[in-house]
mmCIF file with all atom_site columns, C-alpha atoms in Angstrom:
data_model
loop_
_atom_site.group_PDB
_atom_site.id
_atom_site.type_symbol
_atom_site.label_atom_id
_atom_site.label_alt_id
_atom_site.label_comp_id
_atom_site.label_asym_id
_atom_site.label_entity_id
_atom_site.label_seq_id
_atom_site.pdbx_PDB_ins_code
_atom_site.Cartn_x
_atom_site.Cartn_y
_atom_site.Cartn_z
_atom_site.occupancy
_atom_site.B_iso_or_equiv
_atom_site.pdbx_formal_charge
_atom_site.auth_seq_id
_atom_site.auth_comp_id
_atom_site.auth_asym_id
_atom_site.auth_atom_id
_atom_site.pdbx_PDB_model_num
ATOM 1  C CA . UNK X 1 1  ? 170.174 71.112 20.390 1.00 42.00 ? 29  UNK X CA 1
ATOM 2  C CA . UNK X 1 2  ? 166.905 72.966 21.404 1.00 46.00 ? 30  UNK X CA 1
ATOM 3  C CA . UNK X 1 3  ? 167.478 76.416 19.915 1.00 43.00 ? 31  UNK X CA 1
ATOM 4  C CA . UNK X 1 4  ? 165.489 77.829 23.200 1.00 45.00 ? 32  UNK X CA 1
ATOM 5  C CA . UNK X 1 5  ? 167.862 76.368 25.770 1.00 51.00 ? 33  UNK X CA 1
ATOM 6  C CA . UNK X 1 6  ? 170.368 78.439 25.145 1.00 49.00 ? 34  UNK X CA 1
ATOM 7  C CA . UNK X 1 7  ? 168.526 81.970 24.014 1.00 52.00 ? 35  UNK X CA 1
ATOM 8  C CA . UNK X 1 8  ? 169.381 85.083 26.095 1.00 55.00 ? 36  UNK X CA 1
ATOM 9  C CA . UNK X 1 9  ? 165.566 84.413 28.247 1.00 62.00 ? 37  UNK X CA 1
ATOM 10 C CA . UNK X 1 10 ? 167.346 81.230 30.242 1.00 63.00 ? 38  UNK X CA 1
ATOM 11 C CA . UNK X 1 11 ? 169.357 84.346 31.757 1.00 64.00 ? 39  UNK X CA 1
ATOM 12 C CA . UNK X 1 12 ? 166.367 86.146 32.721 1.00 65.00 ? 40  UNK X CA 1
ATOM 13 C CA . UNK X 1 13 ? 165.098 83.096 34.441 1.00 70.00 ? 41  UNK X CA 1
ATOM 14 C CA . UNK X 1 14 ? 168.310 82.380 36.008 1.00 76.00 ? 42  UNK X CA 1
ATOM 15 C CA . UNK X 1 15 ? 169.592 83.518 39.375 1.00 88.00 ? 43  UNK X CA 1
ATOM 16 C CA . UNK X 1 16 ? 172.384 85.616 39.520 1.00 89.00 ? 44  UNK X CA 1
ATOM 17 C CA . UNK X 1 17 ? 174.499 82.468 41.031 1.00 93.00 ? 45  UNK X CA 1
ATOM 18 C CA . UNK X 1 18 ? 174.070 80.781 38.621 1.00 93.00 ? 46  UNK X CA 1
ATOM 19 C CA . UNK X 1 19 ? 175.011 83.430 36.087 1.00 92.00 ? 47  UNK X CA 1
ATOM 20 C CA . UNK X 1 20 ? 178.052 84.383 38.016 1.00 95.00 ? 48  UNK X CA 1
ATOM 21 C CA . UNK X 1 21 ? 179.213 80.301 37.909 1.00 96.00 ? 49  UNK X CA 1
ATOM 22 C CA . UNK X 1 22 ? 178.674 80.444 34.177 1.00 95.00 ? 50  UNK X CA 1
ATOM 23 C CA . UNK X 1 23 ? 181.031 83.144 33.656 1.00 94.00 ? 51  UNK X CA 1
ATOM 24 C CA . UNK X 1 24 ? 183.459 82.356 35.877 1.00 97.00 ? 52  UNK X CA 1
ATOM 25 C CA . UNK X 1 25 ? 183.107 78.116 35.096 1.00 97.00 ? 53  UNK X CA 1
ATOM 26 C CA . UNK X 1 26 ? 183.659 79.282 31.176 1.00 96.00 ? 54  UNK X CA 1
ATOM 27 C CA . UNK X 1 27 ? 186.276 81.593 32.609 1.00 95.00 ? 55  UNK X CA 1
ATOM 28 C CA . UNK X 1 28 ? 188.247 79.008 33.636 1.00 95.00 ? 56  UNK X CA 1
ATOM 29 C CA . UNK X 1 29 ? 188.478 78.828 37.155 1.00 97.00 ? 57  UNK X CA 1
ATOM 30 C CA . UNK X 1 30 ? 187.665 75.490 39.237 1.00 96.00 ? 58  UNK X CA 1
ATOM 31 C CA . UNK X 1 31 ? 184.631 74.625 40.818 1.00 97.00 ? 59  UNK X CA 1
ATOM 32 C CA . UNK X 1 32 ? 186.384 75.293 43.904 1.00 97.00 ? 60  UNK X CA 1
ATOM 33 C CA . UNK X 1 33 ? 187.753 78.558 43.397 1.00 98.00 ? 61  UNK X CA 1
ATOM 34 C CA . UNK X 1 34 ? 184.261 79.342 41.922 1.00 98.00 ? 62  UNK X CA 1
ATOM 35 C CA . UNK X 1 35 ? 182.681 77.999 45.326 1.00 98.00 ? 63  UNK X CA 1
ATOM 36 C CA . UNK X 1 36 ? 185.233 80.479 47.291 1.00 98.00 ? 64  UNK X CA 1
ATOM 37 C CA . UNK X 1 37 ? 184.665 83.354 45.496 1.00 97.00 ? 65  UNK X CA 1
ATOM 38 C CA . UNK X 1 38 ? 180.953 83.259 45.851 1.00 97.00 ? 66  UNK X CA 1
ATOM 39 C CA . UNK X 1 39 ? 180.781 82.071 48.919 1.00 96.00 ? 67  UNK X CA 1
ATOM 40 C CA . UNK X 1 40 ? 178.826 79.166 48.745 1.00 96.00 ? 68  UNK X CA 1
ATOM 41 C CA . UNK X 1 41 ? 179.787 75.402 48.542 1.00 97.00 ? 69  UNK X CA 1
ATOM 42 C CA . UNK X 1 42 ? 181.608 73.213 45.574 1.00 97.00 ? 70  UNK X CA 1
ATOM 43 C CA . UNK X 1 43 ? 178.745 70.977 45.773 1.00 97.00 ? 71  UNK X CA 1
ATOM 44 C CA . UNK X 1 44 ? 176.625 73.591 44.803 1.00 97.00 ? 72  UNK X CA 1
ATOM 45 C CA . UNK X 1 45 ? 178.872 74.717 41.938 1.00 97.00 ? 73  UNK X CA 1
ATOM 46 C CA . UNK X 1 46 ? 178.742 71.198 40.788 1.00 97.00 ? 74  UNK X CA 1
ATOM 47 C CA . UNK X 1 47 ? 175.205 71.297 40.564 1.00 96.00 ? 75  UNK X CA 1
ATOM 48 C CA . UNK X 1 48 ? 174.912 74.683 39.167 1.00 96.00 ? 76  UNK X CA 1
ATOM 49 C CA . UNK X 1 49 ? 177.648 73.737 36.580 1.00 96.00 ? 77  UNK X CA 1
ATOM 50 C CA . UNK X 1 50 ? 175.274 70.884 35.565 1.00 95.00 ? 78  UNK X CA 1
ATOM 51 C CA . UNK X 1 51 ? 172.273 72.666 34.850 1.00 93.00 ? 79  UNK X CA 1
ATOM 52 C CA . UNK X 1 52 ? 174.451 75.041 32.242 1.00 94.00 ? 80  UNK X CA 1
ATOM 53 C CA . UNK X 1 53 ? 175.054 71.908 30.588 1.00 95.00 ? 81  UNK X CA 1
ATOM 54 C CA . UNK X 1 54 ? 171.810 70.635 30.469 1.00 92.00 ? 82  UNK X CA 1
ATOM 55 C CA . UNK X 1 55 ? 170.118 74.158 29.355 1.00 90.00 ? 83  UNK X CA 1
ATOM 56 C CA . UNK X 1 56 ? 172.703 74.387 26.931 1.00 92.00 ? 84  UNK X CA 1
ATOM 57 C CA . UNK X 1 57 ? 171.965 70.475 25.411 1.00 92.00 ? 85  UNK X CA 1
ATOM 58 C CA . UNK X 1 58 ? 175.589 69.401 26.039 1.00 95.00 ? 86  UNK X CA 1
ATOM 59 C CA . UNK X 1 59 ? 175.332 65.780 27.731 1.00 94.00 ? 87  UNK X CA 1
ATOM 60 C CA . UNK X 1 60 ? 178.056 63.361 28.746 1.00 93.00 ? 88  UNK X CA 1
ATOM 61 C CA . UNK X 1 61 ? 177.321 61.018 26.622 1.00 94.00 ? 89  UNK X CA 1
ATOM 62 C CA . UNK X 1 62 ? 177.600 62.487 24.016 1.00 94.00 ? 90  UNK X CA 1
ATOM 63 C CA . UNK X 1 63 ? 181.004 64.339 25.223 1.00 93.00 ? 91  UNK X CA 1
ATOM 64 C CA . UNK X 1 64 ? 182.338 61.921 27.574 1.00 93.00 ? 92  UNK X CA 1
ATOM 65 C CA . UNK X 1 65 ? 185.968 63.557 27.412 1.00 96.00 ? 93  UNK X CA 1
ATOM 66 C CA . UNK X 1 66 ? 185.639 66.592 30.317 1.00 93.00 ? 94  UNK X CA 1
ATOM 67 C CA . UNK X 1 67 ? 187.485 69.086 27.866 1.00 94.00 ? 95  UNK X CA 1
ATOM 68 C CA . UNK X 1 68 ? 186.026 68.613 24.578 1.00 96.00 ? 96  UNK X CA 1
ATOM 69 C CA . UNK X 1 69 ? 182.684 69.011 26.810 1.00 96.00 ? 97  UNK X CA 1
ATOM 70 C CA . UNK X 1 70 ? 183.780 72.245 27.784 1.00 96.00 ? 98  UNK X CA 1
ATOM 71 C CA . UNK X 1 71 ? 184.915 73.487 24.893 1.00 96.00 ? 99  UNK X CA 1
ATOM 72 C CA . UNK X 1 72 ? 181.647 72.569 23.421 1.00 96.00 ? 100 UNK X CA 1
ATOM 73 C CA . UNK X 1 73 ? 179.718 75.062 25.816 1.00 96.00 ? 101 UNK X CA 1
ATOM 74 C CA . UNK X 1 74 ? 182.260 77.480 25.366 1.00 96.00 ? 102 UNK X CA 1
ATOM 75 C CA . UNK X 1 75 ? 181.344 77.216 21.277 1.00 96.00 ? 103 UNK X CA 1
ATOM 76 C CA . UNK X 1 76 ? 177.628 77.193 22.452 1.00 93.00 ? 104 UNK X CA 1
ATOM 77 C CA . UNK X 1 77 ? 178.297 80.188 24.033 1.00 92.00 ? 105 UNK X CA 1
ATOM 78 C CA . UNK X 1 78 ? 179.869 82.102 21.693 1.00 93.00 ? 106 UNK X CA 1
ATOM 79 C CA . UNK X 1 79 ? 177.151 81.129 18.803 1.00 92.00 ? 107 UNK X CA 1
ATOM 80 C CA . UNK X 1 80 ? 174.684 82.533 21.601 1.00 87.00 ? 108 UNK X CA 1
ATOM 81 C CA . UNK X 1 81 ? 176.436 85.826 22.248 1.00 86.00 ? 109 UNK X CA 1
ATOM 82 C CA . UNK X 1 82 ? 177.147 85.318 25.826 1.00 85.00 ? 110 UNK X CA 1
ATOM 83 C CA . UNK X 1 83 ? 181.018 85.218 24.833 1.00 83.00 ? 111 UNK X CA 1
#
C-alpha cells in the first residue's frame, strides 16, 4: 500500500461528495440509500465508492470476496484516523 494514498491530504483534494460517500459507504448504508440521501445517482456512488478503494490501495483482486474488501478499508481507515 502507498502510505500517501490514504494520508489525511487525499481529503483535502477530495470533494465533499465524495467525502460524504466515504462516511456513509463505511457507515454501512447501500449505495442506494447513499445515492438518495445525497441526491445524486447510484451510478455515481458506484464510481465514487471505487475511487476510495483505489486511493486507499484495496483492489479486487486481491480481495475478491465483497466483505473482507470492506472490512479491509474499514481497517485502512482506522490505521489512518478517519475512524
Amino acid at each position: 500500500r502507498d502510505a500517501g494514498r490514504s494520508s489525511p491530504a487525499w481529503f483535502c483534494n477530495a470533494d465533499a461528495t465524495l467525502v460524504a460517500v466515504f462516511g456513509l459507504y463505511l457507515a454501512g448504508l447501500p449505495r442506494g440509500a447513499i445515492a438518495a440521501r445525497l441526491l445524486c445517482s447510484e451510478q455515481l456512488v458506484r464510481n465514487y465508492i471505487s475511487e476510495i478503494y483505489g486511493r486507499f490501495g484495496v483492489t479486487q483482486a486481491e480481495w475478491p470476496e465483497r466483505r473482507a474488501r470492506l472490512e479491509r478499508l474499514r481497517a485502512l481507515a482506522r490505521e489512518a484516523g478517519y475512524l
